[in-house]
PDB file of C-alpha atoms in Angstrom:
ATOM      1  CA  MET N   1     -68.793  51.496 -71.610  1.00 65.00           C
ATOM      2  CA  GLN N   2     -66.999  52.976 -74.588  1.00 66.00           C
ATOM      3  CA  VAL N   3     -65.892  56.308 -73.088  1.00 69.00           C
ATOM      4  CA  ARG N   4     -62.263  55.454 -73.865  1.00 69.00           C
ATOM      5  CA  HIS N   5     -63.118  55.336 -77.584  1.00 66.00           C
ATOM      6  CA  ALA N   6     -65.395  58.376 -77.386  1.00 67.00           C
ATOM      7  CA  GLN N   7     -62.490  60.542 -76.257  1.00 72.00           C
ATOM      8  CA  ILE N   8     -60.560  59.988 -79.495  1.00 77.00           C
ATOM      9  CA  ILE N   9     -63.459  59.979 -81.972  1.00 77.00           C
ATOM     10  CA  PRO N  10     -64.861  63.261 -83.328  1.00 83.00           C
ATOM     11  CA  ALA N  11     -68.302  64.251 -81.958  1.00 80.00           C
ATOM     12  CA  GLU N  12     -69.826  64.099 -85.451  1.00 84.00           C
ATOM     13  CA  ASN N  13     -68.825  60.443 -85.807  1.00 80.00           C
ATOM     14  CA  ILE N  14     -70.208  59.646 -82.359  1.00 77.00           C
ATOM     15  CA  LEU N  15     -73.551  61.173 -83.340  1.00 82.00           C
ATOM     16  CA  LYS N  16     -73.547  59.153 -86.564  1.00 82.00           C
ATOM     17  CA  GLY N  17     -73.133  55.993 -84.488  1.00 78.00           C
ATOM     18  CA  VAL N  18     -75.338  56.830 -81.506  1.00 81.00           C
ATOM     19  CA  THR N  19     -78.359  58.159 -83.422  1.00 88.00           C
ATOM     20  CA  PRO N  20     -79.143  54.878 -85.236  1.00 84.00           C
ATOM     21  CA  VAL N  21     -78.706  52.948 -81.974  1.00 79.00           C
ATOM     22  CA  ILE N  22     -81.194  55.187 -80.171  1.00 85.00           C
ATOM     23  CA  ILE N  23     -83.678  54.865 -83.035  1.00 87.00           C
ATOM     24  CA  ALA N  24     -83.237  51.077 -83.068  1.00 81.00           C
ATOM     25  CA  ALA N  25     -83.701  50.855 -79.295  1.00 78.00           C
ATOM     26  CA  PHE N  26     -87.233  52.168 -79.781  1.00 84.00           C
ATOM     27  CA  ALA N  27     -88.025  50.759 -83.236  1.00 83.00           C
ATOM     28  CA  TYR N  28     -87.066  47.166 -82.389  1.00 78.00           C
ATOM     29  CA  PRO N  29     -89.539  46.571 -79.539  1.00 82.00           C
ATOM     30  CA  LEU N  30     -92.195  48.709 -81.247  1.00 86.00           C
ATOM     31  CA  GLY N  31     -91.826  46.682 -84.440  1.00 84.00           C
ATOM     32  CA  ASN N  32     -92.128  43.468 -82.462  1.00 84.00           C
ATOM     33  CA  ARG N  33     -95.231  44.687 -80.618  1.00 84.00           C
ATOM     34  CA  LYS N  34     -96.841  45.872 -83.850  1.00 87.00           C
ATOM     35  CA  MET N  35     -96.055  42.551 -85.493  1.00 85.00           C
ATOM     36  CA  MET N  36     -97.630  40.680 -82.534  1.00 86.00           C
ATOM     37  CA  GLN N  37    -100.666  42.961 -82.661  1.00 86.00           C
ATOM     38  CA  LEU N  38    -101.209  42.682 -86.417  1.00 87.00           C
ATOM     39  CA  THR N  39    -100.717  38.916 -86.637  1.00 87.00           C
ATOM     40  CA  ASN N  40    -102.671  38.208 -83.438  1.00 85.00           C
ATOM     41  CA  GLY N  41    -100.821  34.959 -82.762  1.00 83.00           C
ATOM     42  CA  ARG N  42    -101.098  33.614 -86.343  1.00 90.00           C
ATOM     43  CA  LEU N  43     -97.332  33.783 -86.858  1.00 89.00           C
ATOM     44  CA  ASN N  44     -94.825  31.951 -84.710  1.00 89.00           C
ATOM     45  CA  VAL N  45     -91.543  33.446 -83.513  1.00 88.00           C
ATOM     46  CA  TYR N  46     -89.540  32.336 -86.556  1.00 90.00           C
ATOM     47  CA  GLN N  47     -92.110  33.710 -88.975  1.00 90.00           C
ATOM     48  CA  ARG N  48     -92.119  37.071 -87.149  1.00 88.00           C
ATOM     49  CA  VAL N  49     -88.308  37.226 -87.249  1.00 86.00           C
ATOM     50  CA  LEU N  50     -88.384  36.486 -90.978  1.00 88.00           C
ATOM     51  CA  GLY N  51     -91.051  39.169 -91.445  1.00 86.00           C
ATOM     52  CA  MET N  52     -88.967  41.747 -89.594  1.00 84.00           C
ATOM     53  CA  ILE N  53     -85.895  40.841 -91.663  1.00 84.00           C
ATOM     54  CA  LEU N  54     -87.752  41.010 -94.981  1.00 88.00           C
ATOM     55  CA  CYS N  55     -89.495  44.283 -94.110  1.00 86.00           C
ATOM     56  CA  SER N  56     -86.200  45.928 -93.166  1.00 85.00           C
ATOM     57  CA  MET N  57     -84.395  44.839 -96.353  1.00 88.00           C
ATOM     58  CA  PRO N  58     -85.363  47.930 -98.424  1.00 93.00           C
ATOM     59  CA  PHE N  59     -83.744  50.149 -95.776  1.00 88.00           C
ATOM     60  CA  TRP N  60     -80.507  48.145 -95.900  1.00 84.00           C
ATOM     61  CA  PHE N  61     -80.431  48.256 -99.704  1.00 89.00           C
ATOM     62  CA  ILE N  62     -80.946  52.044 -99.699  1.00 92.00           C
ATOM     63  CA  LEU N  63     -78.224  52.449 -97.064  1.00 85.00           C
ATOM     64  CA  ASN N  64     -75.867  50.271 -99.117  1.00 85.00           C
ATOM     65  CA  ILE N  65     -76.546  52.198-102.333  1.00 90.00           C
ATOM     66  CA  TYR N  66     -76.035  55.518-100.509  1.00 89.00           C
ATOM     67  CA  GLU N  67     -72.688  54.350 -99.163  1.00 86.00           C
ATOM     68  CA  ILE N  68     -71.475  53.217-102.595  1.00 88.00           C
ATOM     69  CA  VAL N  69     -72.823  56.137-104.638  1.00 91.00           C
ATOM     70  CA  VAL N  70     -72.567  59.141-102.293  1.00 89.00           C
ATOM     71  CA  ALA N  71     -69.761  58.213 -99.910  1.00 83.00           C
ATOM     72  CA  ARG N  72     -67.944  56.236-102.633  1.00 84.00           C
ATOM     73  CA  SER N  73     -66.755  53.599-100.218  1.00 83.00           C
ATOM     74  CA  THR N  74     -67.268  49.938 -99.505  1.00 83.00           C
ATOM     75  CA  PRO N  75     -66.748  48.030 -96.269  1.00 83.00           C
ATOM     76  CA  SER N  76     -63.451  46.340 -95.523  1.00 86.00           C
ATOM     77  CA  VAL N  77     -63.130  42.586 -95.057  1.00 87.00           C
ATOM     78  CA  ASP N  78     -62.967  43.138 -91.271  1.00 86.00           C
ATOM     79  CA  GLN N  79     -66.220  45.115 -91.372  1.00 84.00           C
ATOM     80  CA  TYR N  80     -67.894  42.302 -93.310  1.00 85.00           C
ATOM     81  CA  LEU N  81     -66.706  39.801 -90.700  1.00 86.00           C
ATOM     82  CA  GLN N  82     -67.902  41.966 -87.810  1.00 82.00           C
ATOM     83  CA  THR N  83     -71.246  42.487 -89.534  1.00 82.00           C
ATOM     84  CA  LEU N  84     -71.631  38.746 -90.048  1.00 85.00           C
ATOM     85  CA  VAL N  85     -70.936  38.046 -86.364  1.00 82.00           C
ATOM     86  CA  VAL N  86     -73.435  40.713 -85.266  1.00 78.00           C
ATOM     87  CA  ALA N  87     -76.038  39.548 -87.783  1.00 81.00           C
ATOM     88  CA  VAL N  88     -75.870  35.922 -86.658  1.00 82.00           C
ATOM     89  CA  PHE N  89     -75.612  36.402 -82.907  1.00 78.00           C
ATOM     90  CA  SER N  90     -77.600  39.580 -82.364  1.00 75.00           C
ATOM     91  CA  GLY N  91     -79.777  39.756 -85.429  1.00 76.00           C
ATOM     92  CA  VAL N  92     -80.911  36.141 -85.530  1.00 81.00           C
ATOM     93  CA  LEU N  93     -80.209  34.237 -82.303  1.00 83.00           C
ATOM     94  CA  ALA N  94     -80.904  37.067 -79.860  1.00 82.00           C
ATOM     95  CA  THR N  95     -83.988  38.148 -81.799  1.00 84.00           C
ATOM     96  CA  ILE N  96     -85.427  34.636 -81.710  1.00 88.00           C
ATOM     97  CA  LEU N  97     -84.866  34.477 -77.938  1.00 87.00           C
ATOM     98  CA  PHE N  98     -86.296  37.978 -77.462  1.00 86.00           C
ATOM     99  CA  PHE N  99     -89.377  37.267 -79.588  1.00 87.00           C
ATOM    100  CA  SER N 100     -89.932  33.957 -77.758  1.00 89.00           C
ATOM    101  CA  ALA N 101     -89.866  35.773 -74.416  1.00 88.00           C
ATOM    102  CA  THR N 102     -92.236  38.497 -75.643  1.00 87.00           C
ATOM    103  CA  ASP N 103     -94.577  35.795 -76.943  1.00 87.00           C
ATOM    104  CA  LYS N 104     -94.794  34.295 -73.463  1.00 88.00           C
ATOM    105  CA  ALA N 105     -95.348  37.715 -71.850  1.00 87.00           C
ATOM    106  CA  ARG N 106     -97.727  39.136 -74.474  1.00 84.00           C
ATOM    107  CA  ALA N 107    -100.800  39.046 -72.211  1.00 85.00           C
ATOM    108  CA  ASP N 108     -99.207  41.057 -69.367  1.00 86.00           C
ATOM    109  CA  GLU N 109     -97.980  44.579 -70.187  1.00 82.00           C
ATOM    110  CA  LYS N 110     -95.777  44.714 -67.082  1.00 81.00           C
ATOM    111  CA  GLN N 111     -94.056  41.434 -67.945  1.00 83.00           C
ATOM    112  CA  LEU N 112     -93.712  42.524 -71.560  1.00 81.00           C
ATOM    113  CA  ALA N 113     -91.983  45.742 -70.449  1.00 79.00           C
ATOM    114  CA  ALA N 114     -89.648  43.701 -68.243  1.00 79.00           C
ATOM    115  CA  VAL N 115     -88.729  41.456 -71.168  1.00 82.00           C
ATOM    116  CA  GLU N 116     -88.104  44.499 -73.369  1.00 78.00           C
ATOM    117  CA  ALA N 117     -85.861  45.984 -70.685  1.00 77.00           C
ATOM    118  CA  THR N 118     -83.548  42.988 -71.017  1.00 78.00           C
ATOM    119  CA  GLN N 119     -82.325  44.479 -74.305  1.00 74.00           C
ATOM    120  CA  SER N 120     -79.801  46.459 -72.297  1.00 72.00           C
ATOM    121  CA  THR N 121     -77.941  43.254 -71.422  1.00 75.00           C
ATOM    122  CA  GLU N 122     -77.189  42.780 -75.109  1.00 74.00           C
ATOM    123  CA  VAL N 123     -74.440  45.357 -74.622  1.00 74.00           C
ATOM    124  CA  LEU N 124     -72.733  42.991 -72.180  1.00 78.00           C
ATOM    125  CA  PHE N 125     -72.909  40.079 -74.621  1.00 77.00           C
ATOM    126  CA  ALA N 126     -71.615  42.281 -77.437  1.00 76.00           C
ATOM    127  CA  LEU N 127     -68.706  43.304 -75.227  1.00 78.00           C
ATOM    128  CA  ILE N 128     -67.900  39.682 -74.378  1.00 81.00           C
ATOM    129  CA  GLY N 129     -68.075  38.761 -78.069  1.00 78.00           C
ATOM    130  CA  GLU N 130     -65.845  41.694 -78.976  1.00 77.00           C
ATOM    131  CA  VAL N 131     -63.201  40.571 -76.478  1.00 82.00           C
ATOM    132  CA  VAL N 132     -63.410  36.825 -77.212  1.00 85.00           C
ATOM    133  CA  ILE N 133     -63.998  36.775 -80.973  1.00 80.00           C
ATOM    134  CA  LEU N 134     -62.375  40.002 -82.163  1.00 76.00           C
ATOM    135  CA  GLY N 135     -59.577  40.137 -79.580  1.00 81.00           C
ATOM    136  CA  SER N 136     -60.438  43.609 -78.262  1.00 78.00           C
ATOM    137  CA  ALA N 137     -58.985  44.857 -75.011  1.00 80.00           C
ATOM    138  CA  LEU N 138     -60.802  44.283 -71.744  1.00 84.00           C
ATOM    139  CA  PRO N 139     -62.884  47.244 -70.550  1.00 83.00           C
ATOM    140  CA  ASP N 140     -61.200  49.999 -68.566  1.00 84.00           C
ATOM    141  CA  ALA N 141     -62.610  51.564 -65.384  1.00 87.00           C
ATOM    142  CA  TYR N 142     -65.280  53.452 -67.364  1.00 84.00           C
ATOM    143  CA  GLY N 143     -66.306  50.237 -69.101  1.00 83.00           C
ATOM    144  CA  VAL N 144     -66.577  48.355 -65.827  1.00 87.00           C
ATOM    145  CA  ALA N 145     -68.659  51.225 -64.394  1.00 89.00           C
ATOM    146  CA  GLY N 146     -70.957  51.014 -67.436  1.00 84.00           C
ATOM    147  CA  ILE N 147     -71.338  47.261 -66.990  1.00 85.00           C
ATOM    148  CA  ALA N 148     -72.152  47.791 -63.310  1.00 88.00           C
ATOM    149  CA  LEU N 149     -74.803  50.392 -64.217  1.00 87.00           C
ATOM    150  CA  VAL N 150     -76.470  48.053 -66.719  1.00 82.00           C
ATOM    151  CA  MET N 151     -76.483  45.210 -64.199  1.00 82.00           C
ATOM    152  CA  LEU N 152     -77.778  47.510 -61.433  1.00 87.00           C
ATOM    153  CA  GLY N 153     -80.560  48.793 -63.669  1.00 82.00           C
ATOM    154  CA  MET N 154     -81.641  45.268 -64.618  1.00 78.00           C
ATOM    155  CA  THR N 155     -81.525  44.156 -60.985  1.00 79.00           C
ATOM    156  CA  LEU N 156     -83.589  47.117 -59.772  1.00 81.00           C
ATOM    157  CA  HIS N 157     -86.085  46.605 -62.587  1.00 75.00           C
ATOM    158  CA  SER N 158     -86.504  42.920 -61.755  1.00 70.00           C
ATOM    159  CA  LEU N 159     -86.936  43.651 -58.024  1.00 73.00           C
ATOM    160  CA  LYS N 160     -89.644  46.213 -58.776  1.00 68.00           C
ATOM    161  CA  SER N 161     -91.576  43.894 -61.122  1.00 58.00           C
TER     162      SER N 161
END
């Protein structure tokens, strides 16, 4: 969906952005499953979200210190605003909805996989938020094709389940 931007950004910067996303795409559902397994239903959705936030805090502090000490830079006001929007909508609200859905599907591995596959639709919501809140341009033909692929994949997955 972001091919237009990828054409003007150096490959090294793309790798720096894509690598953490790929890691998170696996770590997020695995962390949730491990949390469900370890707590065995003793924690509710909100407690699990809080646990995931607290357990990830050391990583964010290390990343912040690295950026200040090694890269000698700090985020701009716009980056803080964008981070706040992502943290509230994706990090808190979407996670609560996602964890609630996985709670309901925890007994059925097939249903749980289907719920985890819905993560791909987060890209669509992020795109909508980017256009509405941040005033970004509407997607070009590549972006529309990417949206269609995500929707097709979700549709095919739901028909198979």
